[in-house]
PDB file of C-alpha atoms in Angstrom:
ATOM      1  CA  UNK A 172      24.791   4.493  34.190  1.00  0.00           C
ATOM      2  CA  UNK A 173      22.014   7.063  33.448  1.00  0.00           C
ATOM      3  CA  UNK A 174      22.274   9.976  31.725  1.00  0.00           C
ATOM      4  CA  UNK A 175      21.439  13.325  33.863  1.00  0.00           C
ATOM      5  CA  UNK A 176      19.696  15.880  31.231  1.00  0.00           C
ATOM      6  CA  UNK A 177      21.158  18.961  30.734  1.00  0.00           C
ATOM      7  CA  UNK A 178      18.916  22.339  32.019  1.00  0.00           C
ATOM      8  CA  UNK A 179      19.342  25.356  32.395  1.00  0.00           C
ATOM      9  CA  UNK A 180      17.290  27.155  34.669  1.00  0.00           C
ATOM     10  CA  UNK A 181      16.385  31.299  35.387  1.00  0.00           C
ATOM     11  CA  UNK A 182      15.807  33.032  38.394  1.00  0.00           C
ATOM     12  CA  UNK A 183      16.357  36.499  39.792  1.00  0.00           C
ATOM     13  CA  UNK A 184      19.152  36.606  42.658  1.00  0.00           C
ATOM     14  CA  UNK A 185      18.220  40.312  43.299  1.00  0.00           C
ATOM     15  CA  UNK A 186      17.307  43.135  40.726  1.00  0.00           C
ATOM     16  CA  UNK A 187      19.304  43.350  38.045  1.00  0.00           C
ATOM     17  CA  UNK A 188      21.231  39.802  38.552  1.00  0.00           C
ATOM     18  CA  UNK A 189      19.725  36.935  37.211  1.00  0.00           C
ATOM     19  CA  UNK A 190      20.851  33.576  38.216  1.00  0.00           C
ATOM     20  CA  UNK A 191      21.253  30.959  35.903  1.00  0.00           C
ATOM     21  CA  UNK A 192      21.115  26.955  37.254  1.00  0.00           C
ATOM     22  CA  UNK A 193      23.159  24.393  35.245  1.00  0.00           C
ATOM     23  CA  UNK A 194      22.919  20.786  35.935  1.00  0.00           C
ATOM     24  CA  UNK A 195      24.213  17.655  34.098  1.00  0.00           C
ATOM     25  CA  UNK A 196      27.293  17.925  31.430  1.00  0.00           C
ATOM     26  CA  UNK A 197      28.420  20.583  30.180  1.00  0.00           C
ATOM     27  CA  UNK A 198      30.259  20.020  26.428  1.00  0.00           C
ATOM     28  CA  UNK A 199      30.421  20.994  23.058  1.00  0.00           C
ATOM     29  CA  UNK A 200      26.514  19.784  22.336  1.00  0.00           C
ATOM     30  CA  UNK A 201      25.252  21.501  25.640  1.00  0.00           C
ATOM     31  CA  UNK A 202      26.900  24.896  25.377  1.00  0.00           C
ATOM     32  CA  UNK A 203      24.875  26.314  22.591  1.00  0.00           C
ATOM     33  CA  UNK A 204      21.961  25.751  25.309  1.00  0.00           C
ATOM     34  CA  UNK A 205      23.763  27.657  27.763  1.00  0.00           C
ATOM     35  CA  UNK A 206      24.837  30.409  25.308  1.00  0.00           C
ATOM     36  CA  UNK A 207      21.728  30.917  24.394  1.00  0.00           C
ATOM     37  CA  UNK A 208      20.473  31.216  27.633  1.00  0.00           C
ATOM     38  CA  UNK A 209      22.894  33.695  29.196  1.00  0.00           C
ATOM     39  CA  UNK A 210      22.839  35.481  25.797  1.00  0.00           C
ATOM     40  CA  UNK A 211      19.162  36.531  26.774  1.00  0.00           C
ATOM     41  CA  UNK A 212      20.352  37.483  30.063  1.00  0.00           C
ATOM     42  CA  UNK A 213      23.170  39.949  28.506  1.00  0.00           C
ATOM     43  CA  UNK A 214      20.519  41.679  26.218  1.00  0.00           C
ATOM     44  CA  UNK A 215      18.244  42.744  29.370  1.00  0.00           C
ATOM     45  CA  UNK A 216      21.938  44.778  30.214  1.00  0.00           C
ATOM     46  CA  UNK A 217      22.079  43.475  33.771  1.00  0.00           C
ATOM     47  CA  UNK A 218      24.579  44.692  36.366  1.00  0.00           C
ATOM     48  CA  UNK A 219      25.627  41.214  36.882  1.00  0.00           C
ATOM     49  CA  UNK A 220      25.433  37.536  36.041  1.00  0.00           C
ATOM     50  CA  UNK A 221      25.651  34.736  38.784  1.00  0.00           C
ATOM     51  CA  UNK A 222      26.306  31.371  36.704  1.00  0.00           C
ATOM     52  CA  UNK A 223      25.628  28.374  39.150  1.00  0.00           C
ATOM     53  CA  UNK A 224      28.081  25.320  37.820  1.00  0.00           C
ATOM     54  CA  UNK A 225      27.212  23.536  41.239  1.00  0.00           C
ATOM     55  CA  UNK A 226      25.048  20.812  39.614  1.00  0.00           C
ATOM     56  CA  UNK A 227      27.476  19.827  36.956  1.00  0.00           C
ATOM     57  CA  UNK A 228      28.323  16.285  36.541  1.00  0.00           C
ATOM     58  CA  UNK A 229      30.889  16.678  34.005  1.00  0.00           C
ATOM     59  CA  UNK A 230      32.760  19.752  32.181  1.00  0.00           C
ATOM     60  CA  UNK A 231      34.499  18.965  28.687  1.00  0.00           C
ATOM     61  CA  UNK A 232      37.126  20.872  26.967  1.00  0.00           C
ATOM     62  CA  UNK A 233      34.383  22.227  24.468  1.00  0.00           C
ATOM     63  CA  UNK A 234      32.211  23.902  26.977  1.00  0.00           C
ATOM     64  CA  UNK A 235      34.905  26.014  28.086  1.00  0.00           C
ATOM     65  CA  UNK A 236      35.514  27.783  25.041  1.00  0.00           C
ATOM     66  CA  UNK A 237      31.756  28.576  25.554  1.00  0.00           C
ATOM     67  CA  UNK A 238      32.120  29.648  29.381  1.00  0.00           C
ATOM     68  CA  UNK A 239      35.541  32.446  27.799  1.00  0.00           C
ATOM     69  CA  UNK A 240      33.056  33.651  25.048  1.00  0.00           C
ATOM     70  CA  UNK A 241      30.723  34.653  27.383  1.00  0.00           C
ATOM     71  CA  UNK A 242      32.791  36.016  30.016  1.00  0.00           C
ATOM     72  CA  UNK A 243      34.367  38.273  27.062  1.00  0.00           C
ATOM     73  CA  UNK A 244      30.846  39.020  25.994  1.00  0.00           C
ATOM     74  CA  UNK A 245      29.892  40.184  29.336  1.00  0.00           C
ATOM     75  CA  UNK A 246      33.119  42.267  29.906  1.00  0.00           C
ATOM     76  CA  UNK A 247      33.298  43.899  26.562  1.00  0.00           C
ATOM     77  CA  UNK A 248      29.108  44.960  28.218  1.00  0.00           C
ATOM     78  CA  UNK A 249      31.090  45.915  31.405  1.00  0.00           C
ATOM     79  CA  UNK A 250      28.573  42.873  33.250  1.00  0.00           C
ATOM     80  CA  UNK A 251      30.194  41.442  36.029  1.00  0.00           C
ATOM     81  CA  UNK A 252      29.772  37.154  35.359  1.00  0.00           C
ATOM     82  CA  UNK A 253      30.227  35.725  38.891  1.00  0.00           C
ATOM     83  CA  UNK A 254      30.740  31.540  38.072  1.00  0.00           C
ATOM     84  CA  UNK A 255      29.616  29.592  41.576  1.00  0.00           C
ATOM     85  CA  UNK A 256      31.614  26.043  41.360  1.00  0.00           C
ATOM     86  CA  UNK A 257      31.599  23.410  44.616  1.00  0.00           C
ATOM     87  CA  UNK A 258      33.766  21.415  42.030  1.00  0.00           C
ATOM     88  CA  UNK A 259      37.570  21.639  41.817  1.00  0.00           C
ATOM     89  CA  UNK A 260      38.486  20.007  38.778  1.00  0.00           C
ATOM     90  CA  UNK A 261      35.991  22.436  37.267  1.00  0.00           C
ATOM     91  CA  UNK A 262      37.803  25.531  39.045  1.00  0.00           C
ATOM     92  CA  UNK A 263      40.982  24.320  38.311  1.00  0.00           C
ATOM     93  CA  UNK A 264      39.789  23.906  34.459  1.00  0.00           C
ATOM     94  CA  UNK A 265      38.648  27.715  34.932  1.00  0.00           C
ATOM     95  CA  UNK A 266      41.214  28.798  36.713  1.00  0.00           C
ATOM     96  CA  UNK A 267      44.364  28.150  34.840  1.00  0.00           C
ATOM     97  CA  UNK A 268      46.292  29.412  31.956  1.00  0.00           C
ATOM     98  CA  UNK A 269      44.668  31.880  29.446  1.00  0.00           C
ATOM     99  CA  UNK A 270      41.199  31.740  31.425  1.00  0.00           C
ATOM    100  CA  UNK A 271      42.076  32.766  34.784  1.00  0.00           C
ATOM    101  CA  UNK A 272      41.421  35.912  34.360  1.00  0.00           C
ATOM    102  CA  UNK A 273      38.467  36.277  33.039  1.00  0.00           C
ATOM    103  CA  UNK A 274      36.492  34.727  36.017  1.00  0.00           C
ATOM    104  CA  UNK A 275      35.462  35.900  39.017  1.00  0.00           C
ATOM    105  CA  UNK A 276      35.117  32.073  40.922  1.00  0.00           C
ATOM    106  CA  UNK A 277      33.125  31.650  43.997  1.00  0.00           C
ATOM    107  CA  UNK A 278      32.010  28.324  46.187  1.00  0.00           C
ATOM    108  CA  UNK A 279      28.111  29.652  46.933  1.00  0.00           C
ATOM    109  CA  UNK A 280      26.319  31.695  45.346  1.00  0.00           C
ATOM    110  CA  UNK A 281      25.885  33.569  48.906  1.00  0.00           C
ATOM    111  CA  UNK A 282      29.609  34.121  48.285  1.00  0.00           C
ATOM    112  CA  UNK A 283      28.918  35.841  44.911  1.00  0.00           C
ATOM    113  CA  UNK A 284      26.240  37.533  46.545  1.00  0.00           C
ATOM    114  CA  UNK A 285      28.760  39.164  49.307  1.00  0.00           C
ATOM    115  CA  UNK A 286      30.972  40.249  46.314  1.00  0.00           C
ATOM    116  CA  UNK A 287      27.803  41.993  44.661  1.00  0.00           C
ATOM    117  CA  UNK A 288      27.231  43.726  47.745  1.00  0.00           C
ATOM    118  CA  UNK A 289      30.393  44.860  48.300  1.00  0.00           C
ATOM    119  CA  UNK A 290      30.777  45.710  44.538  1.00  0.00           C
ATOM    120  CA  UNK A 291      27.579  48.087  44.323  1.00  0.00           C
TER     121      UNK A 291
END
């Protein structure tokens, strides 16, 4: 079986929300990528982060320690992080115990994008 590389991609959803494409597996040796990544985003000070999970082939209990720190990051910044998952192992990894708080889950990103609207 072939490996899928790992990218992360940028675009703008609307002013002041970037939206960040991940596709392949997310783990321990991929999140740094990812931190980095949405790291940049937080230092711009958006209103809000949409963080597409869509294209994921695989999530591993390392990445999600990643996926908290930067949820905490972006709430201690008062950003809102809006995670867009068609996958529900991966929701129900994000959504349970400790973690469910701390994200905001949606099945499109046109979903998020409702929640933006109705949020600003």
């Amino acid at each position: 079986m072939e490996q899928q590389a790992f990218v992360v991609e940028t675009d703008q959803l609307r002013p002041g929300v970037p939206l960040v494409r991940v596709r392949g597996r997310l783990d321990l040796a991929t999140a740094d990528t990812l931190r980095l990544v949405v790291d940049e985003c937080l230092d711009h000070s958006p209103w809000a982060i949409v963080l597409d999970l869509s294209a994921l082939v695989g999530l591993r209990d390392g990445a999600v320690q990643a996926l908290v720190d930067l949820a905490c990051r972006a709430g201690q910044a008062d950003i809102g992080l809006y995670l867009v998952t068609t996958d529900i192992v991966v929701e129900n990894v994000l959504d349970d115990g400790e973690t469910k708080d701390l994200f905001d889950i949606h099945h499109s990103i046109e979903s998020a994008e409702r929640t933006l609207h109705g949020n600003s």
